[in-house]
Short mmCIF file of C-alpha atoms in Angstrom, two decimals:
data_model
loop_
_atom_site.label_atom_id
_atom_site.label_comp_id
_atom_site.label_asym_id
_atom_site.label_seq_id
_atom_site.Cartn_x
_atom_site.Cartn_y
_atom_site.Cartn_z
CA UNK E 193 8.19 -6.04 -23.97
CA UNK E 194 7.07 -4.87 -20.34
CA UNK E 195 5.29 -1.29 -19.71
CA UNK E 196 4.67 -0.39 -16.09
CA UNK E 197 2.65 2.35 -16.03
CA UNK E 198 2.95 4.56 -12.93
CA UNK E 199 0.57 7.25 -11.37
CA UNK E 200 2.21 10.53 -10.64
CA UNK E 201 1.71 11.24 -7.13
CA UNK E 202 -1.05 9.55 -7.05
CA UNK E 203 -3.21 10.73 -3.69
CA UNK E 204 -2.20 14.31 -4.98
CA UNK E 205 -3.57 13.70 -8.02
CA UNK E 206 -6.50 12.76 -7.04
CA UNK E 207 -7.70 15.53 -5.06
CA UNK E 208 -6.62 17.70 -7.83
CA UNK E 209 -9.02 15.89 -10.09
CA UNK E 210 -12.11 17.27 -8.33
CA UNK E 211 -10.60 20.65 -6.58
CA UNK E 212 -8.50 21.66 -10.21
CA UNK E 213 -7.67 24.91 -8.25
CA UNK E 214 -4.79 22.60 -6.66
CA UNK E 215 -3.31 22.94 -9.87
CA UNK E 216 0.06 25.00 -10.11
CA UNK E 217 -0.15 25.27 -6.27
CA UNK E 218 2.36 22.94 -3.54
CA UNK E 219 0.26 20.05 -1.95
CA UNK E 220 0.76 17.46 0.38
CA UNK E 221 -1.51 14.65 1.39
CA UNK E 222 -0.62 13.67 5.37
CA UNK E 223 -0.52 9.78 6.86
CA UNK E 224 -2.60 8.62 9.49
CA UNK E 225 -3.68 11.09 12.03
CA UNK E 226 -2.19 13.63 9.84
CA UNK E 227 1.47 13.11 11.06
CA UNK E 228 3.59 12.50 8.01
CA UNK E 229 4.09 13.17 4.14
CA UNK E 230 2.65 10.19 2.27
CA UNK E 231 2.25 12.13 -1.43
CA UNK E 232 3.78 15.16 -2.77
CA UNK E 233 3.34 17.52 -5.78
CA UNK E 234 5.89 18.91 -7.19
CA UNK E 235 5.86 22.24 -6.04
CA UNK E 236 5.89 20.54 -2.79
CA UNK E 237 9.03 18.42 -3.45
CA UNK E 238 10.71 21.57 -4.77
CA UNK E 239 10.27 23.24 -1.20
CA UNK E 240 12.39 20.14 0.07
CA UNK E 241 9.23 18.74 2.18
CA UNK E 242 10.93 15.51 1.92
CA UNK E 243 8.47 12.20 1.89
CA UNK E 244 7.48 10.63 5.20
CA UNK E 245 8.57 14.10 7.00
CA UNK E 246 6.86 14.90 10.32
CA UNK E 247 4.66 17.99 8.95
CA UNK E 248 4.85 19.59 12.58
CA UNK E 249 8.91 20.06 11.76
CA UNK E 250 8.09 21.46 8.78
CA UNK E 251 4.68 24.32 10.32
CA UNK E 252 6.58 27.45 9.10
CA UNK E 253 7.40 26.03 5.73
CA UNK E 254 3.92 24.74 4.91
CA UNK E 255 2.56 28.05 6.51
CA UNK E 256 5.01 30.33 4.48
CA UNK E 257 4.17 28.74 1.19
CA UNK E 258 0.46 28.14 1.59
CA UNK E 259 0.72 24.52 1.09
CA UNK E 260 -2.58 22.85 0.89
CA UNK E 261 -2.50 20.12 3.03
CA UNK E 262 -5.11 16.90 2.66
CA UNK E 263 -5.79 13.93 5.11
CA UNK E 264 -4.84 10.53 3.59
CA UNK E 265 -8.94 10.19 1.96
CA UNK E 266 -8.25 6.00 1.12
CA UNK E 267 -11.63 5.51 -0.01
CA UNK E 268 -12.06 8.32 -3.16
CA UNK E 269 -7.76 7.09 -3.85
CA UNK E 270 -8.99 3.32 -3.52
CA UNK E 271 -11.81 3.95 -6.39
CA UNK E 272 -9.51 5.96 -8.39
CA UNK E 273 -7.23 3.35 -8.39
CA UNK E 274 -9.97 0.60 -9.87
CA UNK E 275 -10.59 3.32 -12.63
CA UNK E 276 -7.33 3.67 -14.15
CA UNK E 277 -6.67 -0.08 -13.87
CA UNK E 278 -10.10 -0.58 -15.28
CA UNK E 279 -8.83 1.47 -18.26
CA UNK E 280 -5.65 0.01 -18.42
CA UNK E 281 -7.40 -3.57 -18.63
CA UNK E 282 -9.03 -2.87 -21.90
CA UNK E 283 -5.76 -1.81 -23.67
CA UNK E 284 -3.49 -4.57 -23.08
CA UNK E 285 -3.67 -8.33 -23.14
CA UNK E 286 -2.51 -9.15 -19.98
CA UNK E 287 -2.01 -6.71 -16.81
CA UNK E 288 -0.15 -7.51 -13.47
CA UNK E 289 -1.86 -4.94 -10.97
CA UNK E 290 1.39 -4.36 -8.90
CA UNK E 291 0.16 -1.47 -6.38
CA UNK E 292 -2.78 0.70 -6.02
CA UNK E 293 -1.06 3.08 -8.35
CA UNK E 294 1.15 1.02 -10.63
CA UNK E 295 0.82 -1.85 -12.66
CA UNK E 296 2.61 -3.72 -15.89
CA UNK E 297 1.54 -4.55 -19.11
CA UNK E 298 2.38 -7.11 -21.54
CA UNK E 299 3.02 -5.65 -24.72
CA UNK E 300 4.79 -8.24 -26.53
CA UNK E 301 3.16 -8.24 -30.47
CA UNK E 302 2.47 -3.94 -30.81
CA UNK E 303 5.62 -3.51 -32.40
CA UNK E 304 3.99 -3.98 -35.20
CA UNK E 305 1.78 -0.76 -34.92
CA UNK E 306 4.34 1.30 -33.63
CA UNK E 307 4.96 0.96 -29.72
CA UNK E 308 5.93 4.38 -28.85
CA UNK E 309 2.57 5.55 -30.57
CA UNK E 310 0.71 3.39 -28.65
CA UNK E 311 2.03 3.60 -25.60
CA UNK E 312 1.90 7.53 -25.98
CA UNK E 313 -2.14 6.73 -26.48
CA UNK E 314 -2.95 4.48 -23.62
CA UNK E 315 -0.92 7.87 -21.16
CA UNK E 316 -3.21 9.87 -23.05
CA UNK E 317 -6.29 7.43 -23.13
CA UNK E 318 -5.90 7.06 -18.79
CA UNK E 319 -5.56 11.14 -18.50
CA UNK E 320 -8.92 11.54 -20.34
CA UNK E 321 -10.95 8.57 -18.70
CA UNK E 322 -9.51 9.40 -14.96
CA UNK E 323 -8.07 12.58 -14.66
CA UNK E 324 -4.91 10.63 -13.51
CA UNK E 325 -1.56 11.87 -14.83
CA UNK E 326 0.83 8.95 -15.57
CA UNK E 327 4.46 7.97 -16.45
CA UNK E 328 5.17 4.47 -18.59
CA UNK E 329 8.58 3.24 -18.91
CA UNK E 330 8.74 0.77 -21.82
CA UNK E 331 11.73 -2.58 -21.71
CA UNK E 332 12.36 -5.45 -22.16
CA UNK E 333 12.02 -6.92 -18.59
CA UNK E 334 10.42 -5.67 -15.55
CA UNK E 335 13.25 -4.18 -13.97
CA UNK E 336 14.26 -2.29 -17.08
CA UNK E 337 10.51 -0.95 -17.31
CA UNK E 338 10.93 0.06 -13.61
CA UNK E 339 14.43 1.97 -14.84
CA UNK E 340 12.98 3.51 -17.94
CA UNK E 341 10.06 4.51 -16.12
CA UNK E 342 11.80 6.47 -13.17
CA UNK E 343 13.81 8.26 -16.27
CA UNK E 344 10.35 9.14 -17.71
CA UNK E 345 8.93 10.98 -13.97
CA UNK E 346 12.66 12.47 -13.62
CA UNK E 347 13.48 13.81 -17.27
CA UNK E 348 10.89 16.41 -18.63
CA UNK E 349 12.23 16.05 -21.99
CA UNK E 350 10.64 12.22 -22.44
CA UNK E 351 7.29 13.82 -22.07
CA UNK E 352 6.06 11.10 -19.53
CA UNK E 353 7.41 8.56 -21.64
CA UNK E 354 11.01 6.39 -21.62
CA UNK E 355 11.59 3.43 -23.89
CA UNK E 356 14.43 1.19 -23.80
CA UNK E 357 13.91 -0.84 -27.28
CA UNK E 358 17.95 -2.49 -27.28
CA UNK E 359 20.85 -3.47 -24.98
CA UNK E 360 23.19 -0.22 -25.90
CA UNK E 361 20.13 1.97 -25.00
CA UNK E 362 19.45 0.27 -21.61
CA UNK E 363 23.50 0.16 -20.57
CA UNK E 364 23.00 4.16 -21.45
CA UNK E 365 20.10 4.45 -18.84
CA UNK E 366 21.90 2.39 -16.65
CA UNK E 367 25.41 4.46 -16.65
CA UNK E 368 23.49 7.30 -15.15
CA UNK E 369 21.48 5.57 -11.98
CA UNK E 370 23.23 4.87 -8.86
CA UNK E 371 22.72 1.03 -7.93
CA UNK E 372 20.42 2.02 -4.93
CA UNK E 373 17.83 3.38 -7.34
CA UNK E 374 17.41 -0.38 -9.22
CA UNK E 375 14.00 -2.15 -8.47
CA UNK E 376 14.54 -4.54 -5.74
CA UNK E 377 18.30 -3.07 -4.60
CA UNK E 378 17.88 -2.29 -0.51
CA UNK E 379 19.36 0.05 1.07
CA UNK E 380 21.96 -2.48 2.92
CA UNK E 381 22.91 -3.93 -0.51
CA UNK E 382 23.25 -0.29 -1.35
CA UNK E 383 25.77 -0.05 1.40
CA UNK E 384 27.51 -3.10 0.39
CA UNK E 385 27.74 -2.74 -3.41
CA UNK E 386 28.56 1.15 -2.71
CA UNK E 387 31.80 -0.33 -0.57
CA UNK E 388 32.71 -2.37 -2.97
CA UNK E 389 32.77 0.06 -5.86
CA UNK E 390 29.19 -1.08 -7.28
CA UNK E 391 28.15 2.68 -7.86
CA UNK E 392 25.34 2.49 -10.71
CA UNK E 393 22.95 0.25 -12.13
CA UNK E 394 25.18 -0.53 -14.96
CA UNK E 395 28.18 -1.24 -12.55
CA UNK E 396 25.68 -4.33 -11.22
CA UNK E 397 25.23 -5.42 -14.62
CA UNK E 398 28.48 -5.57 -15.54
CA UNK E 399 29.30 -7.47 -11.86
CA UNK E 400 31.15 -11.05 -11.85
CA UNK E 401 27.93 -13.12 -11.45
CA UNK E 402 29.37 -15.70 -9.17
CA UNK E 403 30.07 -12.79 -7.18
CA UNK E 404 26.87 -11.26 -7.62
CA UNK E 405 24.86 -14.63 -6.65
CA UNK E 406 27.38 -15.20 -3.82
CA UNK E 407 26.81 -11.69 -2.08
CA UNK E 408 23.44 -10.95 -3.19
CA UNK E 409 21.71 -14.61 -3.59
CA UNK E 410 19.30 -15.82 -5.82
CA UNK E 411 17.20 -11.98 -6.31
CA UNK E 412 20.06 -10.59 -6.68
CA UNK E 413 21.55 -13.07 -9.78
CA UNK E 414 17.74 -12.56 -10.63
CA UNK E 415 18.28 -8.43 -10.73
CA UNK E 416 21.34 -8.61 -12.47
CA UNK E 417 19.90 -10.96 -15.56
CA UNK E 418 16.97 -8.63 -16.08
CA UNK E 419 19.18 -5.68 -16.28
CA UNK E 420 21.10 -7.12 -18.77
CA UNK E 421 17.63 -7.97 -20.81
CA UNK E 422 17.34 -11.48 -19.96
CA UNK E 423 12.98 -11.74 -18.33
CA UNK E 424 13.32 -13.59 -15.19
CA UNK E 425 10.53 -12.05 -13.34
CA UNK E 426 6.76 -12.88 -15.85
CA UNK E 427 3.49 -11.03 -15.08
CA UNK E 428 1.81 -11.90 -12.03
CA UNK E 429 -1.72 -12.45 -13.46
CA UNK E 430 -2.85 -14.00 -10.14
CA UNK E 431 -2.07 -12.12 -6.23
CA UNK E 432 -0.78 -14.90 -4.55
CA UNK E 433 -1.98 -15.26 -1.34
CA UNK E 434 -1.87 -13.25 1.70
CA UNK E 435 0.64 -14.73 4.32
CA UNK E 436 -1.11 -12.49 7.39
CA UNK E 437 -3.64 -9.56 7.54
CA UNK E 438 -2.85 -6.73 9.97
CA UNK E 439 -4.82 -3.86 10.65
CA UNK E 440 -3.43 -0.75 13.10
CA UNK E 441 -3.47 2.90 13.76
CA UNK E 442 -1.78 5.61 15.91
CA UNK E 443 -4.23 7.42 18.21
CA UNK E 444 -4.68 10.70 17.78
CA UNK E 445 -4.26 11.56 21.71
CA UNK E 446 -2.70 8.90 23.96
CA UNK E 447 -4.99 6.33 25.35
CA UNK E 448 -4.16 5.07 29.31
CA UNK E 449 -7.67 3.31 29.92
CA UNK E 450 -7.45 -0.47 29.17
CA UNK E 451 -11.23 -0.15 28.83
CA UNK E 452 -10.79 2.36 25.75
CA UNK E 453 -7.49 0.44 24.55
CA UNK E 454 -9.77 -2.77 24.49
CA UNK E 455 -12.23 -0.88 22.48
CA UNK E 456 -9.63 -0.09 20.00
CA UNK E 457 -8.17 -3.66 19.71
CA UNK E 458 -11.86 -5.40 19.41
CA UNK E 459 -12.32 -2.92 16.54
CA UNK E 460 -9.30 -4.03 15.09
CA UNK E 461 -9.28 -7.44 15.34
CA UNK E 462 -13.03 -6.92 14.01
CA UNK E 463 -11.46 -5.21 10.87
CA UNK E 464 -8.77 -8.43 10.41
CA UNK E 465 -11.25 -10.44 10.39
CA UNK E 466 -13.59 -9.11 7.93
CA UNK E 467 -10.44 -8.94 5.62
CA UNK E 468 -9.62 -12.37 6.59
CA UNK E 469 -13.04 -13.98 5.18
CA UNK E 470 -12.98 -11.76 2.37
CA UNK E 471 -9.84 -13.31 1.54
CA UNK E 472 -11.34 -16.49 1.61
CA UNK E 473 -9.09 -18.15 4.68
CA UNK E 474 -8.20 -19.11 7.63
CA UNK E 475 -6.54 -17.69 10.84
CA UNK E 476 -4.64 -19.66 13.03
CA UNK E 477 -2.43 -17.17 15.41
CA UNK E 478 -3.51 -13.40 16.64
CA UNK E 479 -0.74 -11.10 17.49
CA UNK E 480 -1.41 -8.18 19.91
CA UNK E 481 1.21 -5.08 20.01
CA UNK E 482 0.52 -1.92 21.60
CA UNK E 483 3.26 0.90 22.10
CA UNK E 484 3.98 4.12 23.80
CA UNK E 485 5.25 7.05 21.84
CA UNK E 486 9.32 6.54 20.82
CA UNK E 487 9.36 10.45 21.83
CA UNK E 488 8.67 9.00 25.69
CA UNK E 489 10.97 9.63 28.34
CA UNK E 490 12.89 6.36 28.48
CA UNK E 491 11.54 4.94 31.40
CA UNK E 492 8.04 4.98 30.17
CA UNK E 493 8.81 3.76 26.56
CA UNK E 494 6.90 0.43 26.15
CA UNK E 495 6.34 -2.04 23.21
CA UNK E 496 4.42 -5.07 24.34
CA UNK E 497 3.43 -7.73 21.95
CA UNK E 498 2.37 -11.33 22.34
CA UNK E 499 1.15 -14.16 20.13
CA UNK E 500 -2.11 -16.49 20.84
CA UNK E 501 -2.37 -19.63 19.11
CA UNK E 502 -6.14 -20.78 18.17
CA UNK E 503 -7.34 -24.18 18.77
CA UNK E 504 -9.18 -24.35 16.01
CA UNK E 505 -8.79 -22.25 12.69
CA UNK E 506 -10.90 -19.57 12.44
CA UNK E 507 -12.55 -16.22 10.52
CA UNK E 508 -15.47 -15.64 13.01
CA UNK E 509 -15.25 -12.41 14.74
CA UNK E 510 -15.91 -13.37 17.65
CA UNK E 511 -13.44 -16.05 18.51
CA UNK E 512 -10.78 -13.60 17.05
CA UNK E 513 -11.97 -10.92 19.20
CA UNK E 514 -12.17 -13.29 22.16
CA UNK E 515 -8.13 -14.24 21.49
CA UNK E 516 -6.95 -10.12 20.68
CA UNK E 517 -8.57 -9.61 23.82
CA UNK E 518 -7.17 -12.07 26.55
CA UNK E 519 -4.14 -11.58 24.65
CA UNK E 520 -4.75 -7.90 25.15
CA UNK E 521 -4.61 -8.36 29.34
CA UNK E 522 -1.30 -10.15 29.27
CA UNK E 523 0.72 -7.18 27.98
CA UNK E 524 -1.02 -4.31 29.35
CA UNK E 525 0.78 -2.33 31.66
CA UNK E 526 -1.45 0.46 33.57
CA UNK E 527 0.16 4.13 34.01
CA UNK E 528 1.41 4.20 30.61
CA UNK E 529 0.62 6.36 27.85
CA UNK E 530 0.16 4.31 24.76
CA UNK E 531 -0.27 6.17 20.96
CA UNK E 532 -0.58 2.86 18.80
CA UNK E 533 -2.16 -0.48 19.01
CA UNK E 534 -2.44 -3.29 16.44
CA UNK E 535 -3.97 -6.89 15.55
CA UNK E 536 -1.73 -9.47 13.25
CA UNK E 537 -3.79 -12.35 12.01
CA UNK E 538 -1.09 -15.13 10.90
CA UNK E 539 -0.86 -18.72 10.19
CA UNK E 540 -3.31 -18.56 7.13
CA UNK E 541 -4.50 -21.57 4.90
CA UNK E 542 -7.62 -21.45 2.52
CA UNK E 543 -11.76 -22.20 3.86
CA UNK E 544 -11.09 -24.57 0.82
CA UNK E 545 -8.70 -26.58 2.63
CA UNK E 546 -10.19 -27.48 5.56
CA UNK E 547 -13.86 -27.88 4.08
CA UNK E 548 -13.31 -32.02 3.90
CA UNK E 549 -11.82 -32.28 7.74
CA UNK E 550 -12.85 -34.88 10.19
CA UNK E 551 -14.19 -33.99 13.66
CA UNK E 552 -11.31 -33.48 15.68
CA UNK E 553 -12.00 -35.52 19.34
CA UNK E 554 -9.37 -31.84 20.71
CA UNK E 555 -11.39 -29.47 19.08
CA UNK E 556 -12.83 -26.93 21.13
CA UNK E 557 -16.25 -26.68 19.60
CA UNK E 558 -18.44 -29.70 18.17
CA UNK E 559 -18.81 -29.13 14.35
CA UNK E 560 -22.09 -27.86 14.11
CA UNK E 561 -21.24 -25.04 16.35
CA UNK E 562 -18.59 -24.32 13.57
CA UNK E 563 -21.68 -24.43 11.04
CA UNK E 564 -23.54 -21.81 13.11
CA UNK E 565 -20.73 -19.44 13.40
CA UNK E 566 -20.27 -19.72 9.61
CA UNK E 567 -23.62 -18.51 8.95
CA UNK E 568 -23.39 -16.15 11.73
CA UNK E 569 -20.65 -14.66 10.12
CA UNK E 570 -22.22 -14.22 6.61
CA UNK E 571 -25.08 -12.75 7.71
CA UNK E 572 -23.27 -10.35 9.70
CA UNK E 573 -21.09 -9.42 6.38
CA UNK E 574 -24.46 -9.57 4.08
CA UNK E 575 -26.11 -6.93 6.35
CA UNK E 576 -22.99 -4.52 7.02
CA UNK E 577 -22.37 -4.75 3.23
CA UNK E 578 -25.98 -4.04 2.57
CA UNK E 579 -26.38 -1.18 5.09
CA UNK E 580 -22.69 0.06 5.72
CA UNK E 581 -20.34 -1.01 7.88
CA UNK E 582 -20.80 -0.84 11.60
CA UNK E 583 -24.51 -1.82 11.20
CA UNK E 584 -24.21 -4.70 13.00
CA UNK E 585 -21.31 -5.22 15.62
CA UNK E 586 -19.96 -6.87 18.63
CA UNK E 587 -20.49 -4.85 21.88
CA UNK E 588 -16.89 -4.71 22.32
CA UNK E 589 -16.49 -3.12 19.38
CA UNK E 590 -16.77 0.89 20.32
CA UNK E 591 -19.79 2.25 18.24
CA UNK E 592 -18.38 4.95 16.58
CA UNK E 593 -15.14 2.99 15.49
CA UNK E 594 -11.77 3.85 16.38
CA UNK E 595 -11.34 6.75 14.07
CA UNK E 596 -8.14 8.48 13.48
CA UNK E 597 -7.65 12.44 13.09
CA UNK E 598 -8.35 13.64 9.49
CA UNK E 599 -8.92 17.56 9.97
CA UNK E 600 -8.03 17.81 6.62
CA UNK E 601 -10.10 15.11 4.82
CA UNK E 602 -11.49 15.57 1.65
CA UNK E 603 -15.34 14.49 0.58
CA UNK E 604 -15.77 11.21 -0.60
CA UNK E 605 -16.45 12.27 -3.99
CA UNK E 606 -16.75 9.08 -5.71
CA UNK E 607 -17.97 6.45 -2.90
CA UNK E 608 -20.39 8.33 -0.96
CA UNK E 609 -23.78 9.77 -2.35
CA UNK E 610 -23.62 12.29 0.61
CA UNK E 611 -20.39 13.87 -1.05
CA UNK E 612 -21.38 13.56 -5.23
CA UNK E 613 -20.50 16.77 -6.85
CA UNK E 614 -23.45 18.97 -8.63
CA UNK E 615 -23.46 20.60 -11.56
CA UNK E 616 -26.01 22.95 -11.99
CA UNK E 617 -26.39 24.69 -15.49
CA UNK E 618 -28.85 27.93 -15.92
CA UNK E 619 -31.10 27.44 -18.56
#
C-alpha cells in the first residue's frame, strides 16, 4: 500500500503558521515579482481567484474582500518543507520525497495495526510537529494514492483522509473523476480521450489496452495498469539526476541597458553554477534567452535565445559566466524593452566521470589550470556558505543581486536570525 501525503496549500499554510490571524481570512501568496497566484486558501478559491491569475485583473476583488496578499517567501516554505518530510521520515520505512510539498510512503506491513488509525496519526503527528495541515490518500498504487488523495482535499466528509483498501472501492472513486483529473493524464490526452468518449478515470480503466498503449504509449498502458491496482510505478528512494539546471526571473521594470541586462545574466549564470557543483556535475552547453513582454506591441515583441557549446566541461563560474556572456552579445538587440532573462546549463554528466580523463592535446586549458579553478571554486563556495551568499563574487556579477519585487514578503522566520520570533513572558 502507497500513502502520498499532500500539504494543503502549502505557501499559505505556512505564513499562517507564524501570523495565525490569517486564519478564517482569504489569502493568496503571489509568483515572482508579485504577478500571479501561486497558492490559495480557501476562502480565496471560493472568491474564484483562480490559480496562476494575473492579481492586477483581479485589484477590485482582492481590495473588496481584504485579501491578504504575500510575496512567494521560498526560503521560510523551503525549511518548512524539510520539517514535515523530516517528520514524515521517522514514521514510515521508506519515503519517495516527490515535491517540496508532497511525498509517498510505503506502507506495505501496517495492516496489521490498523492502517486507517495510523495513517489518521502520522496527519495528526505532521499538524503538531509543523503546523502544516495535510491530506493522505491511501491505495494500492501510486496513481490510486494520487486519486484517493484529491477525494480526501475535495470531500470534507473524509476528514483529510481517503482510503481505497479493494478494486470495487477504487472503480467507485474512479466513476466520479473525469479522466483529465488522473495523475499523469495531460491536457491533450484529455482532449483526445474526451473525443473519443473516455470521460472519467474509470472509463480509462475499463479502455481496450491495445488501444490504450496504441494512442497513449507506454505511460499511458503504465496509467491504466495502476488504476486497475496493478504497481507499475515503485518508490523513488533515489532523485535521479538532473538533466539541466536553469535559473531565471522577470524584472520588475523593463531593462533596455545591455550593461544592466549583462548584470542580470552574470548573476544568473553565477546562480546555475553554484547549483551545478552542488549537484555534483558537469556542464557542457549554456543557453541564453532573454524576452520582451508578450503584452508588446507586435513589432517590438522579441524572444532571442542561443546555445554555446563549452570546450571543455565545466562548473567554474567563471568560464560559465564567460560563455552566458558572449552568448549574451549575439542576441541582444538595442531599443528593446526586455522583462525576462534566463541561463540553461545542459549537457550534464557527473565530476565522477570525468575524474580518470587523459589530457586532451584540444583542450583549451592545460590540466593544472583545471586543478586551480577547482579549488578556486571551493573556496569561493566554502566562504559564501560560511558568510552568506554574495560574499565573494565576480565583478560582473551586480552587488546587490538581481532581486525581484516582493512588496509583500514575509520575514524569514525560520532561516534568518534577523527575523526569529520573541516571546516575551512577564514574570
Amino acid at each position: 500500500m502507497f500513502a502520498l501525503v499532500d500539504c494543503n496549500n502549502f505557501y499559505v499554510s505556512c505564513e499562517r503558521v507564524f501570523n495565525p490571524g490569517l486564519n478564517g481570512r482569504p489569502v493568496v501568496v503571489l509568483s515572482n515579482n508579485d504577478g500571479c497566484f501561486i497558492s490559495r486558501s480557501n476562502e480565496a478559491k471560493a472568491l474564484g481567484l483562480p490559480m496562476g491569475g494575473p492579481a492586477f485583473r483581479f485589484r477590485k476583488t482582492l481590495e473588496a474582500h481584504r485579501v491578504a496578499l504575500y510575496s512567494a517567501n521560498f526560503a521560510l516554505y523551503g525549511d518548512m518543507s524539510s520539517r514535515v518530510m523530516n517528520t514524515l521520515a521517522a514514521l514510515a520505512p521508506s519515503m519517495e520525497v516527490y515535491s517540496i510539498d508532497e511525498a509517498f510512503l510505503d506502507m506495505t506491513g501496517f495492516e496489521r495495526i490498523g492502517l486507517e488509525t495510523y495513517v489518521r496519526s502520522i496527519r495528526h503527528r505532521v499538524r503538531r510537529d509543523t503546523g502544516i495541515p495535510v491530506s493522505i490518500g491511501l491505495a494500492p498504487t501510486k496513481t490510486l494514492a494520487k486519486l484517493a488523495n484529491r477525494m480526501a482535499k475535495k470531500n470534507p466528509q473524509f476528514e483529510g483522509v481517503c482510503i481505497l483498501p479493494d478494486r470495487e472501492a477504487a472503480r467507485r472513486a474512479m466513476a466520479s473523476m473525469e479522466v483529465g483529473d488522473v495523475w499523469g493524464i495531460g491536457r491533450r490526452h484529455t482532449e483526445f480521450l474526451n473525443l473519443n468518449g473516455v470521460r472519467t478515470a474509470l472509463d480509462l480503466a475499463d479502455a481496450p489496452p491495445a488501444w490504450v498503449r496504441k494512442h497513449l504509449h507506454i505511460t499511458g498502458a503504465r496509467v491504466q495498469a495502476e488504476l486497475n491496482g496493478d504497481s507499475c510505478l515503485p518508490l523513488e528512494l533515489v532523485r535521479p539526476p538532473k538533466q539541466s539546471i536553469c535559473t531565471s526571473r522577470s524584472f520588475g521594470s523593463a531593462v533596455t541597458d545591455e550593461a544592466a541586462l549583462g548584470q542580470a545574466v552574470a548573476h544568473f549564470a553565477t546562480k546555475c553554477a553554484l547549483k551545478l557543483r552542488g549537484e555534483g556535475e558537469l556542464a557542457a552547453l549554456v543557453t541564453v534567452f532573454i524576452c520582451t513582454s508578450p503584452f508588446e506591441q507586435k513589432h517590438r515583441r522579441y524572444y532571442g535565445t542561443r546555445t554555446a557549446s563549452l570546450l571543455l566541461a565545466t562548473q567554474d563560474t567563471l568560464a560559465i559566466v564567460r560563455a552566458a556572456a558572449a552568448v549574451l552579445g549575439d542576441i541582444f538587440k538595442p531599443g528593446l524593452s526586455y522583462k525576462k532573462a534566463g541561463v540553461i546549463l545542459g549537457g550534464l554528466a557527473p565530476v565522477a566521470a570525468t575524474e580518470l580523463r587523459q589530457a586532451s592535446f584540444f583542450d583549451p586549458e592545460p590540466l593544472q589550470v583545471q586543478e586551480t579553478s577547482s579549488k578556486l571554486m571551493q573556496a569561493l563556495d566554502a566562504v559564501n556558505s560560511r558568510y552568506g551568499q554574495g560574499t565573494l563574487r565576480i565583478a560582473a556579477d551586480a552587488g546587490t543581486g538581481w532581486k525581484q519585487r516582493q512588496e509583500k514578503l514575509s520575514p524569514h522566520y525560520t532561516t534568518s536570525w534577523d527575523d526569529i520570533i520573541e516571546v516575551r513572558v512577564d514574570s
